[in-house]
CSV table of C-alpha atoms and ligand atoms in Angstrom, one decimal:
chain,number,residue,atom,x,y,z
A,1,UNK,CA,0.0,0.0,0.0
A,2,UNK,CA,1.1,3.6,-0.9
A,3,UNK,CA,1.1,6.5,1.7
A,4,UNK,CA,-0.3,9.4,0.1
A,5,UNK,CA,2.3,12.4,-0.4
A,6,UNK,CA,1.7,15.5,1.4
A,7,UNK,CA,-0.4,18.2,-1.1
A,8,UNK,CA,3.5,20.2,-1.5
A,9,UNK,CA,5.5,17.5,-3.1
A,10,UNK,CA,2.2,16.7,-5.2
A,11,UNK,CA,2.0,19.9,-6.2
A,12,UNK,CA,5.8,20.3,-6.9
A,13,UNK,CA,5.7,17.0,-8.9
A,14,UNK,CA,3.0,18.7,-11.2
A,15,UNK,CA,4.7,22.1,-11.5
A,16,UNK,CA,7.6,20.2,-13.4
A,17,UNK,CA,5.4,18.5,-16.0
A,18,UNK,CA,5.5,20.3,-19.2
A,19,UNK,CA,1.6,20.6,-20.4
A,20,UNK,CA,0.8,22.0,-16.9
A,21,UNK,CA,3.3,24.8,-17.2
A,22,UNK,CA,2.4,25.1,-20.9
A,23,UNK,CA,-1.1,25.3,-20.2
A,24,UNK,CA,-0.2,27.4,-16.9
A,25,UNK,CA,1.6,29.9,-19.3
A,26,UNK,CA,-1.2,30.3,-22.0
A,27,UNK,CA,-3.4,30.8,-19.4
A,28,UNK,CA,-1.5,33.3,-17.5
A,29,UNK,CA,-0.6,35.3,-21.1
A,30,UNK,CA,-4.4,34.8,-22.0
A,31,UNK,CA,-6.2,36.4,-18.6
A,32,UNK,CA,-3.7,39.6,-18.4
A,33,UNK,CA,-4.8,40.2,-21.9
A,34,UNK,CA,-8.4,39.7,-20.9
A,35,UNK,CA,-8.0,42.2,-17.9
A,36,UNK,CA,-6.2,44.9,-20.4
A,37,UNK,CA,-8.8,44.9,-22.7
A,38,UNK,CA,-11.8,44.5,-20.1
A,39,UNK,CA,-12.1,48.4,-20.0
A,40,UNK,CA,-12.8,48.6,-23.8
A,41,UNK,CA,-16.6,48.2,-23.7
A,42,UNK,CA,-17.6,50.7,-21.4
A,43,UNK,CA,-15.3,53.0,-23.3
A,44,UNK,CA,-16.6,52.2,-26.8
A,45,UNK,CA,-20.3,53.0,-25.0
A,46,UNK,CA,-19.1,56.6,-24.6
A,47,UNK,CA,-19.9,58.9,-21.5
A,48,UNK,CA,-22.9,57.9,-19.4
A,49,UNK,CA,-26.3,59.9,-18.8
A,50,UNK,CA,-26.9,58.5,-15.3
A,51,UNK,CA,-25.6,57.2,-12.5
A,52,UNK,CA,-27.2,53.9,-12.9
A,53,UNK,CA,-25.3,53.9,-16.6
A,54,UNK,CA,-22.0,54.2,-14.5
A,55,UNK,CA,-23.5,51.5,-12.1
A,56,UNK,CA,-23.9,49.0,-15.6
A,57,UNK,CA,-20.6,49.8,-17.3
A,58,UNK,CA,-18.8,49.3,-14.1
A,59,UNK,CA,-20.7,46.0,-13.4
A,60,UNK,CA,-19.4,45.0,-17.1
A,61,UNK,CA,-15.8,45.9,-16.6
A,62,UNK,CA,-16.0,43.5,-12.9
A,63,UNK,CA,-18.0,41.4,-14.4
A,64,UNK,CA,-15.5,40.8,-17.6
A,65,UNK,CA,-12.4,40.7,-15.2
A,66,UNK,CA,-14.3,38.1,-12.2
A,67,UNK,CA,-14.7,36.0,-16.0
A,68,UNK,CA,-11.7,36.5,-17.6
A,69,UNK,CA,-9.6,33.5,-15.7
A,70,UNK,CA,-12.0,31.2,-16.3
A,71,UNK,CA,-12.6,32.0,-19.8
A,72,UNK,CA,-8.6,31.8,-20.3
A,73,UNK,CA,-8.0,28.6,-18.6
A,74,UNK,CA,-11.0,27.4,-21.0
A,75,UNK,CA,-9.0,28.7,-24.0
A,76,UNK,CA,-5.5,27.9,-22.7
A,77,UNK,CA,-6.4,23.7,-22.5
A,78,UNK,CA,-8.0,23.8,-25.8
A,79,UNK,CA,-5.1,26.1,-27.3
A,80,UNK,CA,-2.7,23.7,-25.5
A,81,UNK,CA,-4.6,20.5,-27.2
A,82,UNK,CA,-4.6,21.9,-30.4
A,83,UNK,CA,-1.0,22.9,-30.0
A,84,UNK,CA,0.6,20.0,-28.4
A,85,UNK,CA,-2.0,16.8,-28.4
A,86,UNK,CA,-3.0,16.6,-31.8
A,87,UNK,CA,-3.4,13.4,-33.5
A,88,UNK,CA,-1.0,13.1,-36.7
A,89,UNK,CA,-0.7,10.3,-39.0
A,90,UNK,CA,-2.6,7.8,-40.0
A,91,UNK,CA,-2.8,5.2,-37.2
A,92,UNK,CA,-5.6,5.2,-34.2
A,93,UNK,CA,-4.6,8.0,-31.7
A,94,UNK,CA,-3.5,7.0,-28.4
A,95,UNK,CA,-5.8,6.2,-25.7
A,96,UNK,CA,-7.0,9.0,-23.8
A,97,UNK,CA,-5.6,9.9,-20.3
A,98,UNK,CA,-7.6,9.5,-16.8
A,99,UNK,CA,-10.8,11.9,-17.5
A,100,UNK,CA,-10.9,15.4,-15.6
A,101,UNK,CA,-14.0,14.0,-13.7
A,102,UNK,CA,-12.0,11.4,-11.6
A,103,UNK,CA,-9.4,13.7,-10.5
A,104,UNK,CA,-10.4,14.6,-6.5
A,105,UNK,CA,-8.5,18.0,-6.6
A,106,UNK,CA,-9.1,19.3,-9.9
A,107,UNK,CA,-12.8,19.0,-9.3
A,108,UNK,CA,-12.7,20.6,-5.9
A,109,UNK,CA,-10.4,23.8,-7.2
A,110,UNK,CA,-13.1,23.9,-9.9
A,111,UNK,CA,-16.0,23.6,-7.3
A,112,UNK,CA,-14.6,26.2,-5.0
A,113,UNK,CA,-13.6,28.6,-7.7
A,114,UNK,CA,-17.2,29.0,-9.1
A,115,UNK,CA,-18.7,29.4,-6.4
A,116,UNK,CA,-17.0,32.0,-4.9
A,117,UNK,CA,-16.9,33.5,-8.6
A,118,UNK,CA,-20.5,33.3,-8.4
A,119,UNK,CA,-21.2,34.6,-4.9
A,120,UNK,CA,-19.5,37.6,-5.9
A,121,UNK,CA,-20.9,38.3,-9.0
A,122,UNK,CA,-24.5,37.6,-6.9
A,123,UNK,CA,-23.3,39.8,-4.0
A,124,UNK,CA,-22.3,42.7,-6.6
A,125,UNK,CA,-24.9,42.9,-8.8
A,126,UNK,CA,-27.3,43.2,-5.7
A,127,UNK,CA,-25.4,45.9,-4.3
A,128,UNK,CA,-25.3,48.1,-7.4
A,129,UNK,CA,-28.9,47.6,-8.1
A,130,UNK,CA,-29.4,48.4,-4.5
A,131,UNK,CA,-27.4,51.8,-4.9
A,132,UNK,CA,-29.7,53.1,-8.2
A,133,UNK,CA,-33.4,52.4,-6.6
A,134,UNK,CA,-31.9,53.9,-3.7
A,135,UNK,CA,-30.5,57.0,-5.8
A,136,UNK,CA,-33.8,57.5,-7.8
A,137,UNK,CA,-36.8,57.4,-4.5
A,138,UNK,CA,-36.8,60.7,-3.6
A,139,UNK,CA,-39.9,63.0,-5.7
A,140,UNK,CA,-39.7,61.4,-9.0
A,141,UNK,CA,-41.0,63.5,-12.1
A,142,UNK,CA,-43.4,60.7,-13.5
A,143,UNK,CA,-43.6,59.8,-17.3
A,144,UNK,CA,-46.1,57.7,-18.8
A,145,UNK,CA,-44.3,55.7,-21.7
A,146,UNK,CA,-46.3,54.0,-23.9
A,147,UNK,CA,-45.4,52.1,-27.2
A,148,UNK,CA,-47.1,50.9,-30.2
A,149,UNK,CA,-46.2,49.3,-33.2
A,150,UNK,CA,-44.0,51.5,-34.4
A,151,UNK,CA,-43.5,55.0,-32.1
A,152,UNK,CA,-43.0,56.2,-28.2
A,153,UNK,CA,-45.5,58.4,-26.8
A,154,UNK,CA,-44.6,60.0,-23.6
A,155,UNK,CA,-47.1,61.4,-21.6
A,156,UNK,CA,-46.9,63.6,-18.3
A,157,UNK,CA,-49.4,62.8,-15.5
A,158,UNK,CA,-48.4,65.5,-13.1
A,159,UNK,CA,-48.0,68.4,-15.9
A,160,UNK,CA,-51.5,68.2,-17.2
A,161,UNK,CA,-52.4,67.3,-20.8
A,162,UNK,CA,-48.5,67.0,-22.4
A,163,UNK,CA,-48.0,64.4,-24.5
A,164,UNK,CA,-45.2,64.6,-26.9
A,165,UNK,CA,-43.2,61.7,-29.2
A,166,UNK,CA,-40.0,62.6,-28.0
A,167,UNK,CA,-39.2,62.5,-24.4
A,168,UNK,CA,-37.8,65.9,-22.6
A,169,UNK,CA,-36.3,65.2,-19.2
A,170,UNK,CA,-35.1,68.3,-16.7
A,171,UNK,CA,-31.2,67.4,-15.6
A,172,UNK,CA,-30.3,65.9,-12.2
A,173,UNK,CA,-34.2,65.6,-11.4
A,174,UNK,CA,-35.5,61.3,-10.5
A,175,UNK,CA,-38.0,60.2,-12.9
A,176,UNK,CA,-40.3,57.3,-12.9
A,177,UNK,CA,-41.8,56.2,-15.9
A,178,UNK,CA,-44.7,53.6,-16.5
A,179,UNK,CA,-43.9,51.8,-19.5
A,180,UNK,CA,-47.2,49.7,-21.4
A,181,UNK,CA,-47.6,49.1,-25.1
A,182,UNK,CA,-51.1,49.6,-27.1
A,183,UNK,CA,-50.2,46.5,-29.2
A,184,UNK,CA,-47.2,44.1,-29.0
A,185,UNK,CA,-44.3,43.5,-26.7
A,186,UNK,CA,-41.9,46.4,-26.8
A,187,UNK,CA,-38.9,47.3,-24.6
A,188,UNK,CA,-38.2,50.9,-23.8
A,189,UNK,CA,-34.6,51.2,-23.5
A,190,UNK,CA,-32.9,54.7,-23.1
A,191,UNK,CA,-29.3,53.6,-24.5
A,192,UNK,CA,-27.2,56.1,-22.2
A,193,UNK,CA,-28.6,56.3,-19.3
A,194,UNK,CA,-28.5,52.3,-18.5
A,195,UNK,CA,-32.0,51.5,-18.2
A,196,UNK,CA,-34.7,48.8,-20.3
A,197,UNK,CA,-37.8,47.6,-19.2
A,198,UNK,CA,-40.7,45.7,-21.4
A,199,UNK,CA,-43.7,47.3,-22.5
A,200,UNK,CA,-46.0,44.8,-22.7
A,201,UNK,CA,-50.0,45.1,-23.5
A,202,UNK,CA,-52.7,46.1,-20.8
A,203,UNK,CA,-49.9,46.3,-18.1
A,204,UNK,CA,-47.3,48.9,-16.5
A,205,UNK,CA,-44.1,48.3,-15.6
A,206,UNK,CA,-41.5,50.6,-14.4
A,207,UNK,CA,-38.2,52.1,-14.3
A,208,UNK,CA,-36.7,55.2,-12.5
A,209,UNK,CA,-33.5,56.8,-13.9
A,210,UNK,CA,-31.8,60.5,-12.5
A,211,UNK,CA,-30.5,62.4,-16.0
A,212,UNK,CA,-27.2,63.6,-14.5
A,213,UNK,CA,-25.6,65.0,-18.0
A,214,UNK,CA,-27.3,67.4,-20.3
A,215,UNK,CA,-27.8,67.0,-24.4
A,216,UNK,CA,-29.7,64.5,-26.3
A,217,UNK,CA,-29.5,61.0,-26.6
A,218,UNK,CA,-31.2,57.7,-27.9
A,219,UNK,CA,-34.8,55.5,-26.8
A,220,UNK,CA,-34.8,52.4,-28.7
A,221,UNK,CA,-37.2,49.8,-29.0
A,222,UNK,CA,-35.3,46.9,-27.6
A,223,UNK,CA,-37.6,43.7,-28.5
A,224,UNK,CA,-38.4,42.5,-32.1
A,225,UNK,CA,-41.7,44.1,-32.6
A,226,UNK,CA,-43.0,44.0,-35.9
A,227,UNK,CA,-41.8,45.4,-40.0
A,228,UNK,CA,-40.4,48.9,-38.5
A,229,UNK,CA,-39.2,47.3,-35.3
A,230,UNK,CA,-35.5,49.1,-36.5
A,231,UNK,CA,-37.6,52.3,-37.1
A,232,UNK,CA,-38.9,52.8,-33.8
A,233,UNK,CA,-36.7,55.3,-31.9
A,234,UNK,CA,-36.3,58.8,-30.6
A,235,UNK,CA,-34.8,61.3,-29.0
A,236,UNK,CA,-34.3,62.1,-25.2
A,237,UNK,CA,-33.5,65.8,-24.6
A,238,UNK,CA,-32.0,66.4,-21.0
A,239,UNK,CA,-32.8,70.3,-20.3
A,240,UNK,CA,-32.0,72.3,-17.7
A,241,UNK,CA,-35.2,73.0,-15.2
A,242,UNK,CA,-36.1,76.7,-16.4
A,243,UNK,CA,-36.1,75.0,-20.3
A,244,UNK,CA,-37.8,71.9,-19.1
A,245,UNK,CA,-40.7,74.0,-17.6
A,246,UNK,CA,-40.9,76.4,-21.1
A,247,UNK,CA,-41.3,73.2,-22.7
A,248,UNK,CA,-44.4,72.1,-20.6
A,249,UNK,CA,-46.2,75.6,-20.3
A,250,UNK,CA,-45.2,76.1,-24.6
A,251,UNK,CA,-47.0,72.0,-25.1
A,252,UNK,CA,-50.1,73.4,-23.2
A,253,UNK,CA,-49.0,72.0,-19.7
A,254,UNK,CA,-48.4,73.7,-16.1
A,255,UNK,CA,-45.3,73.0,-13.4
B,1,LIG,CU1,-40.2,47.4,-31.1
């Protein structure tokens, strides 16, 4: 009977086998350029509207570097097989070795790895989502948003009889809007400021957003709604509050 060797000299004995540090190597290459890169995206996006924007591009930036290690040791084995343990010639290939499955320690590295991977992720997203409800509660300016095959109308409860197709917004002011649809399943998504919700027939749903940056910028219909379904955006103009009451009182509405 063998004693079993301590989990040092295992893991020494390991270290010296060449696919472990050539899969060790790819992998280590492969996650650093993962993590360089994982600011891209929220870059490309451009600069956000909202806080809850700057919530969802820095959830995809932790997000993309919490993945990137696992995404690179995925890449580095099957880079490493391609590389080193492919089949040439003619003849049958060589038996395969003892399957991952079997192997007590692998699985368990894998096991603990995910999960605390995946607590985080659970633990962070819950916490940011947290921090924009919490950021949007106080007096919201409420917006009735309602869709239909294949244009917004926004509508302004609280201003009296304003109704307008694109949607003007006063700057660093919460707004709730209740989102239904007179026809199909829409999804009103304002692109820079982070947020998307359905619009679905004969019920509201909502969303809450503060407009922290002043200009214009894009709603889009974010679910496959019909011919025009690419047709059906507009234009959110974030005013100041003096220009955001002209607008009401000039549409036939009162502060
Ligand atoms: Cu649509």
């Amino acid at each position: 009977m063998t004693t079993p060797q301590p989990f040092g000299v295992r893991a020494r004995a390991w270290s010296r086998r060449p696919e472990i540090r050539g899969i060790f190597l790819i992998w280590a290459v492969l996650t650093a350029l993962l993590c360089a890169f994982a600011f891209v995206p929220s870059r490309i996006m451009g600069p956000a509207a909202s806080p809850t924007m700057d919530a969802v591009k820095a959830t995809m930036t932790v997000f993309t570097i919490a993945a990137a290690p696992v995404a690179a040791f995925v890449w580095a084995v099957a880079l490493y097989s391609l590389l080193r343990w492919r089949h040439r010639g003619s003849g049958p290939p060589e038996a395969a070795r003892p399957s991952m499955r079997t192997n007590r320690p692998a699985t368990a590295v894998w096991l603990l790895v995910s999960s605390v991977l995946c607590v985080f992720l659970l633990v962070w997203g819950l916490a940011e989502m947290q921090s924009v409800s919490r950021a949007s509660a106080a007096q919201p300016l409420v917006v009735n948003v309602t869709g239909q095959q294949w244009v917004w109308t926004f509508s302004y409860p609280g201003q009296g009889r304003v109704e307008s197709d694109q949607l003007y917004l006063p700057v660093n002011r919460p707004v709730l809007f209740h989102v239904t649809s007179n026809d199909v399943v829409h999804s009103f998504w304002v692109v820079q400021m982070g947020i998307k919700v359905d619009a679905n027939p004969g019920m509201t749903t909502t969303t809450n957003v503060t407009p922290t940056r002043l200009g214009t910028f894009d709603v889009r219909c974010a679910e496959l709604c019909g011919l025009l379904h690419a047709d059906m955006q507009t234009t959110v103009h974030v005013v100041d509050a003096s220009a955001f009451r002209s607008w009401v009182v000039g549409n036939g509405g009162h502060v």
